[in-house]
Amino acid sequence: MKVRHIRKYFATVSVGILILVAAFAFANLQGTYSVPPPILDPNFKLWADTSTAPQLMVWGNESVKGPFDRVAINETVDKGRNAVELGVFQSGEGSGWVYEALTQTLDGGRLSALFGATLGLWFMKEPCHCDDDPFNRTAVTLAVEVNDGIHTLSIIFSDKYAGTLALLNHRIEFKPAPSGTWAFEEFNFSKEYAMAHWLLPNTLTFRIIFGVAEGSVGWHYAYLDRITITSNSLHSSQAAISNLILLPATLTSRNSN
Amino acid sequence: MSHFNRVRYESFILRLSFLFVGQFSLYEGFQDWNRGRADIHPEVAVATLLIYAVSLFIIALSLMPDATVFKLKDFALVPLVLATITSVYVVAEIAYKGSYRTDVLAFSHYAAILVTKGLNPYTQDLTPALSMFAVQPSDLTPLSTGNYLATFQYPALHFLVFVPFVLLGLKDMRWVLLIFELAIIAVLYVKCPANLRPMLILPLYAGSDLMINFTASSVSDMLWVLPLVLVAFTIDKKPIVSGVLYGIACAVKQPPWLLAPFIIIYLVRTQHTKGARNELKRVAEFIGPALALFFFVNLPFAFGDALGWLRDVVTPVTSDLVTLSQGPAVLSQVGLIDVGRAFYTILTIGVLVVLVTNYYIYFDQLRYVVWILPGIILWFSYRALTSYVIYWIPLMLVSLILWYNSTNNHRRRRST
């Protein structure tokens, strides 16, 4: 009799308990979904050995150059840091800049994650020579850029000049950064979009661009170590702690390795 | 049902099967002609010609006299096997240009190469495999940090199976997967009651993914399906052999591990001689050889770095893989609900417990359903890919054969 009763109700009861447990877990685990990473391979670790030259596997690679200019990407080590070396040879023949860029296109969850995070970049650059005029004939610029198809936001690592150049659909920010040594800068793209009064896009291309103007003839190099990703909620709590111990947040993040 | 009616019924089903086989093979032939660029690849042109010829023949055969239809019933395998081999070749070697489309097969092939050089794959960085086999970035397994999985995450037989083929100089291990796949068809066909051939294998071809696209894309699950098919056929009468085969399946990949509680219940509940001691003996006869085989294969690789080996093989559970699901977790991915991995893990464990307990309580009704239950459990996981579910279909066909045989035996016993 007892066994028959168990058999009669067991399925319903067990499924009922499962639903209750799931509902309890659902209620208590709200907000725990970890968004996908906005930037893939942020440490620039995955290299593909091609027959011609090494290539980053996950990152896209774009270049603009004349017939006598050259671009190169190499894996290297500097002061114990594994780094990507972006090399540009400006021949000076022709009248254009030479650009080389690493790119990733984001949409969906990764794009939401990008706008919900603060990105940081460890890099080493040459002097920019771009403080007076970013597009002068001798500029050697390393920049981070996002482009959503309508708007472009460029963050140029200048020598000393800090400021913003706002055009209709293009915003250029100059962030001073030291040359010849490893530097760290952070970017909050949702804040930048809000300041520009642009709507958040559905898709976006993230680029790290190294460009050399026609007057700087010869080989030039920029080095990238890694991109750090800090969710904005975590970032604000870190900043609060930094303020609490009377240290500027930027200083603490620069020193963190 | 009278003998005349039964023959008519079987003839009708057989003719329908022929039409299905003909239509499916024509479809694959056209796909191969298209994606295989038959205009510039002579071997594809010849293969598609053959596929079209045998497909048209079997379609015509479907409305020939009964005697001809029954005599040529096994011919249905010809278009299916021909289409399978051609399609795998065309997709793998022409459409994908020989590159692997999963990091799993690239890592496994590379691990087999490392073994031939005397190295332990569990202690090596496997990223060179990705460029060696031209794996696309979209086919890698990202972690939530944005980095990628670069360690071997399966038990050792998953690469050991490829070692002889590496030594033989085989360059593309998808042909090994195809051998396993054809062996599964052969076992199912041979073990299938004659009157159910060839219709029994048709569910495998309800769509091109299971038998063609996944294998051509380097999904390696056929490696554990074959030993499990043999487990299902031997578990009732040869528990020791069945245990060895189960150990082999578990030493290939993790999904068969989920079967363990269900198999133990199966062994206990199908024990004809009652008594705890007999039940325990039967379970031990199965589990003992399974564990022995599993550790025999894996221990040599765990000796040097036991924790490293353990960390690698439990990666799917412990590692911080990104959520990717064709199950309920897709609701989190798309942003409709905001619960993460912990919730889906609780849900998966809950479903496991409910299914195990219900399987025990309702064993008489659920006995043959057992082979799809791991697929149902995995569907609730935070990573639930179609391949976690679809590869249980050959096992369900085994169960269908066993159910059919059992009901036939029961009917025969009643009539005598």
XYZ file of C-alpha atoms in Angstrom:
673
model
C 0.000 0.000 0.000
C 2.752 2.403 1.011
C 4.881 1.549 -2.038
C 1.883 2.136 -4.297
C 1.337 5.533 -2.720
C 4.973 6.463 -3.150
C 4.850 5.442 -6.798
C 1.657 7.426 -7.305
C 2.979 10.745 -6.039
C 6.760 10.516 -6.308
C 7.139 12.036 -9.782
C 4.874 14.991 -9.020
C 6.449 15.636 -5.632
C 10.035 15.354 -6.929
C 9.353 17.699 -9.830
C 7.584 20.055 -7.407
C 10.616 20.096 -5.108
C 12.882 20.709 -8.105
C 10.740 23.675 -9.144
C 10.839 25.077 -5.587
C 14.617 24.672 -5.370
C 15.039 26.250 -8.797
C 12.739 29.147 -7.854
C 14.649 29.713 -4.593
C 17.976 29.627 -6.426
C 16.606 31.902 -9.146
C 15.470 34.469 -6.577
C 18.750 34.379 -4.668
C 21.114 34.326 -7.603
C 19.784 37.352 -9.450
C 22.502 39.489 -11.006
C 25.045 36.686 -11.136
C 25.249 36.264 -14.902
C 28.809 36.977 -15.881
C 28.818 38.713 -19.215
C 31.076 37.391 -21.940
C 34.491 39.011 -22.189
C 34.346 42.214 -24.275
C 37.886 41.754 -25.562
C 39.083 38.317 -26.576
C 42.699 37.325 -26.050
C 43.400 40.487 -24.002
C 46.930 39.256 -23.235
C 47.817 38.855 -26.918
C 48.808 35.253 -26.288
C 47.416 33.342 -29.232
C 49.717 33.463 -32.231
C 49.331 31.664 -35.513
C 52.443 30.562 -37.364
C 51.774 31.365 -40.977
C 54.157 30.737 -43.830
C 54.896 34.457 -44.179
C 54.924 36.035 -40.717
C 53.523 35.420 -37.236
C 49.979 36.681 -36.777
C 47.728 37.152 -33.812
C 45.048 34.509 -34.148
C 42.053 36.238 -32.602
C 42.810 39.862 -33.393
C 42.129 41.241 -36.842
C 44.975 43.044 -38.560
C 44.504 46.099 -40.791
C 47.055 48.274 -42.493
C 47.163 51.240 -44.833
C 50.467 51.801 -46.625
C 52.095 52.797 -49.830
C 54.055 50.516 -52.145
C 57.403 51.136 -50.401
C 56.123 51.206 -46.807
C 56.172 48.170 -44.543
C 54.249 46.988 -41.488
C 55.097 44.104 -39.165
C 53.736 42.436 -36.052
C 55.995 40.404 -33.836
C 55.949 38.675 -30.477
C 58.677 40.045 -28.238
C 59.767 40.340 -24.605
C 60.699 43.644 -22.968
C 61.722 43.913 -19.318
C 60.087 40.589 -18.591
C 56.860 41.518 -20.304
C 55.561 39.467 -23.217
C 54.566 42.071 -25.729
C 53.253 42.634 -29.206
C 55.572 44.754 -31.296
C 53.838 46.870 -33.903
C 56.399 47.969 -36.474
C 55.812 50.532 -39.198
C 58.310 51.507 -41.867
C 57.545 54.898 -43.369
C 59.383 55.164 -46.670
C 58.559 58.837 -47.121
C 57.817 58.085 -50.759
C 54.273 59.111 -51.429
C 52.237 61.543 -49.442
C 50.332 59.458 -46.922
C 50.451 58.146 -43.392
C 51.199 54.487 -42.780
C 48.840 52.781 -40.359
C 48.757 49.413 -38.731
C 45.882 48.331 -36.483
C 44.754 45.415 -34.370
C 40.971 45.110 -34.422
C 38.048 43.288 -32.893
C 34.392 43.733 -33.808
C 31.898 43.475 -30.959
C 28.151 43.034 -30.714
C 25.560 41.456 -28.383
C 26.764 40.474 -24.939
C 30.375 41.415 -25.633
C 29.375 44.946 -26.622
C 27.201 45.307 -23.494
C 30.163 44.078 -21.488
C 32.418 46.674 -23.122
C 30.057 49.478 -22.129
C 29.777 48.040 -18.625
C 33.521 47.904 -18.093
C 36.609 50.039 -17.897
C 39.374 48.909 -20.211
C 43.011 49.503 -19.483
C 45.977 49.156 -21.818
C 49.625 48.575 -20.932
C 51.759 49.990 -23.736
C 55.099 51.549 -24.624
C 55.365 54.175 -27.327
C 57.709 56.572 -29.053
C 57.307 60.329 -28.587
C 54.176 61.377 -30.417
C 55.265 64.797 -31.725
C 51.596 65.518 -31.964
C 50.884 68.002 -29.194
C 50.653 71.044 -31.448
C 48.947 69.364 -34.351
C 47.979 65.690 -34.205
C 48.175 65.386 -37.940
C 51.489 67.110 -38.524
C 54.092 65.670 -40.883
C 56.251 64.059 -38.186
C 53.617 62.563 -35.872
C 54.048 59.004 -34.633
C 50.770 58.177 -32.912
C 49.532 55.247 -30.929
C 45.791 55.417 -30.398
C 42.796 53.427 -29.252
C 39.735 53.891 -31.381
C 36.136 52.688 -31.405
C 33.980 53.061 -34.472
C 30.290 52.157 -34.606
C 29.800 52.885 -38.279
C 28.528 56.414 -37.598
C 30.659 57.710 -34.756
C 34.377 57.444 -34.172
C 36.070 57.984 -30.837
C 39.870 58.203 -30.961
C 42.058 58.330 -27.884
C 45.570 59.420 -28.866
C 48.452 58.978 -26.442
C 50.113 62.384 -26.683
C 53.360 63.612 -25.136
C 52.023 66.361 -22.861
C 48.865 67.766 -24.359
C 45.557 66.820 -22.722
C 42.333 67.894 -24.352
C 39.444 66.978 -26.565
C 38.707 67.794 -30.164
C 34.954 67.345 -30.761
C 33.635 67.148 -34.301
C 30.123 66.139 -35.355
C 30.629 62.368 -35.455
C 34.256 62.167 -34.461
C 35.713 62.857 -31.066
C 39.470 62.908 -30.504
C 40.860 62.818 -26.974
C 44.502 63.444 -26.187
C 45.831 61.588 -23.178
C 49.412 62.377 -22.218
C 51.527 59.305 -21.646
C 55.268 58.856 -21.120
C 57.417 57.583 -23.984
C 60.066 54.881 -23.906
C 58.648 53.239 -20.807
C 55.663 51.077 -20.012
C 52.526 53.122 -19.394
C 48.968 52.285 -18.440
C 45.815 54.137 -19.466
C 42.156 53.386 -18.847
C 39.076 54.029 -20.993
C 35.407 54.086 -20.100
C 33.575 54.061 -23.401
C 30.063 54.356 -21.969
C 31.156 57.597 -20.266
C 32.717 58.820 -23.516
C 29.538 58.046 -25.459
C 27.445 59.839 -22.829
C 29.719 62.899 -22.961
C 29.409 62.986 -26.744
C 25.597 62.521 -26.504
C 25.784 59.529 -28.829
C 23.376 56.616 -28.577
C 24.970 53.299 -27.676
C 25.391 51.270 -30.876
C 24.502 47.666 -31.755
C 27.905 46.897 -33.154
C 31.320 48.442 -32.813
C 34.886 47.955 -33.976
C 37.644 48.331 -31.392
C 41.055 49.223 -32.796
C 44.542 49.816 -31.472
C 46.162 51.915 -34.178
C 49.779 52.777 -34.744
C 50.281 55.459 -37.376
C 53.363 57.244 -38.741
C 53.174 60.459 -40.766
C 55.065 60.854 -44.022
C 57.776 63.047 -42.484
C 59.000 60.442 -39.974
C 60.937 58.291 -42.368
C 62.256 54.930 -41.131
C 61.120 52.150 -38.797
C 58.958 53.025 -35.793
C 57.681 50.744 -33.053
C 54.943 50.586 -30.464
C 54.545 47.818 -27.890
C 51.413 46.391 -26.293
C 51.514 44.218 -23.206
C 47.884 43.494 -22.348
C 44.415 44.875 -21.944
C 42.819 44.841 -18.514
C 39.058 44.623 -18.108
C 37.379 45.804 -14.911
C 33.617 45.783 -14.586
C 32.388 49.275 -13.745
C 30.698 48.192 -10.521
C 33.946 46.582 -9.352
C 35.919 49.544 -10.663
C 33.893 52.094 -8.692
C 34.301 50.090 -5.490
C 38.065 49.877 -6.135
C 38.143 53.631 -6.696
C 36.216 54.211 -3.486
C 38.724 52.144 -1.545
C 41.586 54.055 -3.187
C 40.031 57.373 -2.201
C 39.524 56.087 1.294
C 43.240 55.501 1.737
C 43.971 58.886 0.127
C 45.607 57.554 -2.993
C 44.493 58.599 -6.447
C 42.721 55.732 -8.179
C 44.788 56.211 -11.326
C 48.002 55.840 -9.370
C 46.898 52.574 -7.811
C 45.852 51.167 -11.156
C 49.080 52.291 -12.823
C 51.078 50.483 -10.221
C 49.036 47.331 -10.287
C 50.691 44.750 -12.477
C -2.150 -9.271 -37.377
C -2.301 -11.915 -40.138
C 0.854 -12.932 -41.990
C -0.459 -11.285 -45.181
C -1.143 -8.002 -43.415
C 2.217 -8.060 -41.662
C 4.045 -8.524 -44.987
C 2.023 -5.696 -46.536
C 2.799 -3.474 -43.539
C 6.524 -4.276 -43.588
C 6.628 -3.794 -47.344
C 4.992 -0.382 -46.992
C 7.424 0.748 -44.282
C 10.344 -0.576 -46.322
C 9.203 1.365 -49.392
C 8.858 4.522 -47.308
C 12.386 3.934 -46.001
C 13.675 3.650 -49.575
C 12.034 6.943 -50.467
C 13.552 8.612 -47.408
C 17.002 7.228 -48.184
C 16.755 8.273 -51.841
C 15.553 11.761 -51.006
C 18.171 12.291 -48.270
C 21.007 11.069 -50.480
C 19.865 13.237 -53.375
C 19.898 16.211 -51.020
C 23.418 15.415 -49.841
C 24.539 14.755 -53.415
C 23.347 18.199 -54.445
C 24.998 19.794 -51.407
C 28.259 18.038 -52.270
C 28.037 19.066 -55.915
C 27.588 22.640 -54.729
C 30.000 23.043 -51.806
C 32.512 20.593 -53.271
C 32.781 22.569 -56.536
C 32.188 19.481 -58.694
C 33.114 21.569 -61.716
C 36.755 21.745 -60.609
C 37.136 18.631 -58.418
C 36.929 15.433 -60.527
C 36.645 13.180 -57.462
C 33.607 15.155 -56.265
C 32.055 14.992 -59.723
C 32.421 11.194 -59.809
C 31.176 10.764 -56.229
C 28.097 12.943 -56.783
C 27.328 11.059 -60.000
C 27.374 7.819 -58.026
C 25.196 9.304 -55.263
C 22.632 10.514 -57.774
C 22.636 7.135 -59.542
C 22.078 5.015 -56.437
C 19.559 7.534 -55.051
C 17.477 7.414 -58.211
C 17.715 3.643 -58.226
C 16.439 3.277 -54.666
C 13.628 5.749 -55.303
C 12.574 3.615 -58.282
C 13.014 0.483 -56.155
C 10.435 1.771 -53.678
C 7.592 0.887 -56.044
C 8.838 -2.387 -57.469
C 7.249 -5.778 -56.644
C 7.460 -7.102 -53.071
C 9.962 -9.808 -53.925
C 12.416 -7.299 -55.392
C 11.909 -4.851 -52.549
C 12.590 -7.453 -49.841
C 15.507 -8.951 -51.753
C 17.248 -5.591 -52.070
C 16.321 -4.127 -48.683
C 19.955 -3.875 -47.543
C 20.765 -1.789 -50.601
C 19.392 1.187 -48.658
C 22.713 1.343 -46.827
C 24.614 2.044 -50.049
C 23.306 5.578 -50.773
C 23.481 6.524 -47.093
C 27.053 5.356 -46.575
C 28.182 6.770 -49.920
C 26.568 10.133 -49.134
C 28.077 10.139 -45.634
C 31.633 9.449 -46.796
C 31.406 11.911 -49.699
C 29.866 14.663 -47.590
C 32.423 14.309 -44.814
C 35.180 14.469 -47.431
C 33.687 17.489 -49.180
C 32.976 19.469 -45.999
C 36.242 18.581 -44.252
C 38.725 18.691 -47.084
C 37.203 21.107 -49.593
C 34.836 23.460 -47.747
C 37.040 23.684 -44.609
C 40.254 23.129 -46.589
C 41.419 20.468 -44.143
C 41.296 22.733 -41.088
C 39.760 21.435 -37.869
C 36.654 23.270 -36.695
C 36.964 22.444 -32.995
C 39.858 23.002 -30.628
C 39.027 19.581 -29.153
C 40.214 17.596 -32.166
C 43.201 19.885 -32.707
C 44.301 19.385 -29.082
C 43.655 15.628 -29.269
C 45.606 15.168 -32.490
C 48.450 17.311 -31.133
C 48.377 15.395 -27.836
C 48.710 12.126 -29.766
C 51.745 13.578 -31.559
C 53.230 14.591 -28.167
C 52.697 11.056 -26.849
C 54.626 9.614 -29.796
C 57.481 11.908 -28.705
C 57.291 10.662 -25.129
C 55.637 13.796 -23.686
C 52.677 14.010 -21.320
C 49.976 16.187 -22.967
C 48.500 17.165 -19.575
C 51.636 19.092 -18.714
C 52.080 20.846 -22.071
C 50.822 24.088 -23.567
C 48.644 22.935 -26.438
C 48.230 26.269 -28.228
C 50.621 25.274 -31.078
C 47.873 22.840 -32.120
C 45.590 25.734 -33.006
C 47.792 27.057 -35.794
C 49.012 23.573 -36.763
C 45.431 22.576 -37.630
C 44.283 26.076 -38.674
C 41.499 26.295 -36.072
C 39.426 29.442 -36.587
C 39.101 31.927 -33.689
C 35.334 31.359 -33.651
C 35.929 27.665 -32.949
C 38.028 28.195 -29.822
C 36.719 27.864 -26.257
C 36.875 31.248 -24.520
C 37.050 31.722 -20.766
C 35.214 34.582 -19.065
C 38.541 36.455 -18.848
C 38.768 36.564 -22.641
C 41.634 34.073 -22.618
C 41.246 30.683 -24.256
C 41.388 27.133 -23.075
C 44.815 25.751 -23.909
C 44.982 22.548 -21.897
C 43.747 19.040 -22.588
C 40.392 18.664 -20.870
C 39.451 15.038 -21.574
C 40.549 11.655 -20.272
C 43.547 10.069 -21.946
C 41.828 7.702 -24.364
C 40.572 10.740 -26.240
C 44.073 11.205 -27.661
C 45.457 7.670 -27.245
C 42.951 6.451 -29.812
C 44.708 8.625 -32.401
C 48.253 7.485 -31.598
C 48.289 4.489 -34.001
C 46.954 6.705 -36.768
C 49.618 9.346 -36.081
C 52.237 6.608 -36.359
C 50.656 5.497 -39.638
C 50.994 9.049 -40.929
C 47.294 9.951 -41.107
C 46.991 13.745 -41.362
C 43.290 14.226 -40.661
C 41.738 12.425 -37.694
C 38.203 13.023 -38.932
C 38.642 9.805 -40.906
C 39.057 7.989 -37.583
C 35.817 9.572 -36.368
C 34.166 8.404 -39.584
C 35.415 4.839 -39.016
C 33.782 4.907 -35.559
C 30.599 6.281 -37.102
C 30.411 3.576 -39.765
C 31.107 0.964 -37.096
C 28.117 2.269 -35.124
C 25.901 1.908 -38.202
C 27.248 -1.603 -38.766
C 26.624 -2.695 -35.159
C 23.114 -1.244 -35.141
C 22.349 -2.858 -38.479
C 23.665 -6.268 -37.516
C 21.950 -6.286 -34.116
C 18.692 -4.973 -35.525
C 15.908 -7.513 -36.114
C 15.797 -8.224 -39.855
C 12.269 -6.933 -40.261
C 13.252 -3.506 -38.863
C 16.090 -2.968 -41.336
C 16.861 -0.451 -42.732
C 14.252 1.805 -41.138
C 15.917 1.602 -37.730
C 18.894 3.681 -38.802
C 16.842 6.392 -40.494
C 16.573 8.577 -37.341
C 20.360 9.000 -37.550
C 19.782 10.760 -40.856
C 16.919 13.011 -39.829
C 19.078 16.025 -40.630
C 22.716 16.156 -41.653
C 24.264 17.199 -38.344
C 24.729 13.955 -36.438
C 26.249 11.756 -39.142
C 27.789 14.327 -41.473
C 28.258 17.932 -40.405
C 29.414 17.332 -36.828
C 31.955 14.703 -37.844
C 33.168 16.880 -40.718
C 33.422 19.765 -38.239
C 35.670 17.687 -35.964
C 33.165 16.929 -33.184
C 34.684 13.832 -31.623
C 31.786 12.280 -29.707
C 31.477 9.214 -31.962
C 34.541 7.950 -30.063
C 32.487 7.293 -26.922
C 29.220 6.445 -28.638
C 30.589 3.220 -30.177
C 31.720 1.645 -26.874
C 28.457 2.750 -25.228
C 26.427 1.106 -28.007
C 28.289 -2.110 -27.208
C 27.694 -1.532 -23.464
C 23.964 -1.378 -24.102
C 23.995 -4.613 -26.109
C 26.047 -6.554 -23.558
C 24.926 -5.220 -20.189
C 22.216 -7.838 -19.592
C 24.198 -10.969 -20.339
C 27.873 -10.011 -20.025
C 28.234 -7.423 -17.268
C 32.034 -7.797 -17.063
C 32.540 -7.189 -20.796
C 30.003 -4.398 -20.580
C 31.911 -2.866 -17.666
C 35.145 -2.882 -19.667
C 33.365 -1.187 -22.552
C 31.855 1.387 -20.191
C 35.339 2.054 -18.815
C 36.503 2.672 -22.387
C 33.642 5.120 -23.018
C 34.401 6.969 -19.753
C 38.110 7.067 -20.611
C 37.277 8.914 -23.837
C 35.043 11.746 -22.651
C 33.006 12.880 -19.648
C 29.342 12.584 -20.838
C 29.220 8.791 -20.237
C 30.122 9.477 -16.562
C 26.592 10.787 -16.104
C 25.229 7.347 -16.911
C 26.843 5.725 -13.876
C 23.945 6.112 -11.390
C 21.411 5.020 -13.997
C 23.449 1.970 -14.967
C 23.798 0.955 -11.320
C 20.021 1.216 -10.912
C 19.595 -0.745 -14.144
C 21.878 -3.498 -12.877
C 20.129 -3.675 -9.514
C 16.594 -3.556 -10.854
C 17.109 -6.060 -13.664
C 18.682 -8.571 -11.277
C 16.489 -11.656 -11.614
C 17.896 -13.484 -8.604
C 16.849 -11.225 -5.791
C 18.937 -10.462 -2.754
C 21.278 -7.673 -1.790
C 24.353 -9.866 -2.190
C 23.492 -10.803 -5.777
C 22.686 -7.218 -6.641
C 25.969 -6.039 -5.184
C 27.856 -8.760 -7.044
C 26.319 -7.755 -10.354
C 27.132 -4.088 -9.778
C 30.693 -5.000 -8.789
C 31.088 -7.160 -11.904
C 30.286 -4.097 -13.969
C 31.872 -1.260 -12.000
C 35.124 -3.125 -11.154
C 36.270 -3.646 -14.756
C 35.019 -0.158 -15.710
C 37.144 1.520 -13.022
C 40.100 -0.757 -13.745
C 40.045 0.099 -17.448
C 39.584 3.827 -16.769
C 42.539 4.016 -14.390
C 44.688 1.678 -16.480
C 44.402 4.153 -19.355
C 44.727 7.346 -17.320
C 47.138 6.548 -14.497
C 50.304 6.698 -16.622
C 49.471 10.329 -17.400
C 48.352 11.173 -13.876
C 51.525 9.792 -12.245
C 53.740 12.773 -12.992
C 51.212 15.429 -12.074
C 48.077 13.902 -10.560
C 46.546 17.249 -9.611
C 47.252 18.672 -13.049
C 45.582 15.686 -14.683
C 42.564 15.971 -12.370
C 42.309 19.733 -12.916
C 42.331 19.211 -16.669
C 39.726 16.443 -16.844
C 37.278 18.312 -14.614
C 37.756 21.528 -16.599
C 34.173 21.502 -17.951
C 32.929 21.688 -14.328
C 35.559 23.831 -12.638
C 36.883 26.141 -15.319
C 35.482 29.577 -15.952
C 34.111 28.864 -19.429
C 31.707 31.402 -20.929
C 28.011 30.564 -20.951
C 27.057 29.040 -24.289
C 23.806 27.189 -24.538
C 21.051 25.872 -26.702
C 19.241 25.064 -23.445
C 17.587 27.299 -20.818
C 20.854 29.208 -20.219
C 20.348 30.909 -23.585
C 17.838 33.113 -21.722
C 20.745 34.524 -19.709
C 22.898 34.864 -22.800
C 20.272 36.952 -24.549
C 19.656 39.064 -21.422
C 16.077 37.970 -20.648
C 17.078 36.746 -17.190
C 20.082 37.620 -15.044
C 21.209 34.417 -13.382
C 24.603 32.885 -13.955
C 26.497 29.682 -13.857
C 25.678 28.851 -10.213
C 21.946 28.801 -10.962
C 22.316 26.464 -13.933
C 24.620 24.200 -11.957
C 22.005 23.906 -9.199
C 19.350 23.276 -11.856
C 21.475 20.600 -13.540
C 22.203 18.812 -10.263
C 18.501 19.069 -9.336
C 17.442 17.525 -12.644
C 20.058 14.782 -12.182
C 18.692 13.935 -8.729
C 15.070 13.973 -9.927
C 15.838 11.759 -12.916
C 17.931 9.283 -10.912
C 15.309 8.902 -8.173
C 12.463 8.660 -10.657
C 14.395 6.140 -12.707
C 14.671 3.994 -9.614
C 11.049 4.364 -8.566
C 9.538 4.001 -12.053
C 12.125 1.599 -13.422
C 9.526 -0.648 -15.067
C 8.241 2.244 -17.136
C 11.533 4.085 -17.690
C 13.899 1.153 -18.178
C 14.584 1.822 -21.864
C 14.575 5.623 -21.631
C 17.872 5.593 -19.768
C 20.128 6.577 -22.707
C 18.625 9.998 -23.293
C 18.608 11.005 -19.601
C 22.221 12.335 -19.599
C 21.287 14.446 -22.622
C 18.333 15.918 -20.726
C 20.561 16.665 -17.716
C 23.232 18.352 -19.854
C 20.585 20.462 -21.607
C 20.086 22.356 -18.314
C 23.789 23.096 -17.932
C 25.289 26.564 -18.494
C 27.081 25.072 -21.452
C 24.540 23.033 -23.372
C 25.444 22.409 -26.977
C 23.413 20.327 -29.422
C 26.227 17.807 -29.542
C 25.652 17.083 -25.827
C 22.153 15.860 -26.706
C 22.221 14.552 -30.250
C 24.879 11.875 -29.721
C 22.560 9.906 -27.446
C 20.297 9.092 -30.434
C 22.285 5.981 -31.503
C 21.930 4.758 -27.919
C 18.183 5.313 -28.064
C 18.119 3.147 -31.196
C 19.888 0.389 -29.256
C 17.247 0.767 -26.580
C 14.547 0.559 -29.223
C 16.018 -2.724 -30.474
C 16.186 -4.098 -26.920
C 12.631 -2.982 -26.198
C 11.421 -4.571 -29.443
C 13.220 -7.842 -28.705
C 11.904 -7.879 -25.171
C 8.271 -7.300 -26.197
C 8.643 -9.928 -28.933
C 10.035 -12.458 -26.451
C 7.240 -11.612 -24.038
C 4.629 -12.128 -26.763
C 6.242 -15.413 -27.805
C 6.263 -16.649 -24.209
C 2.586 -15.755 -23.824
C 1.611 -17.522 -27.068
C 3.384 -20.732 -26.013
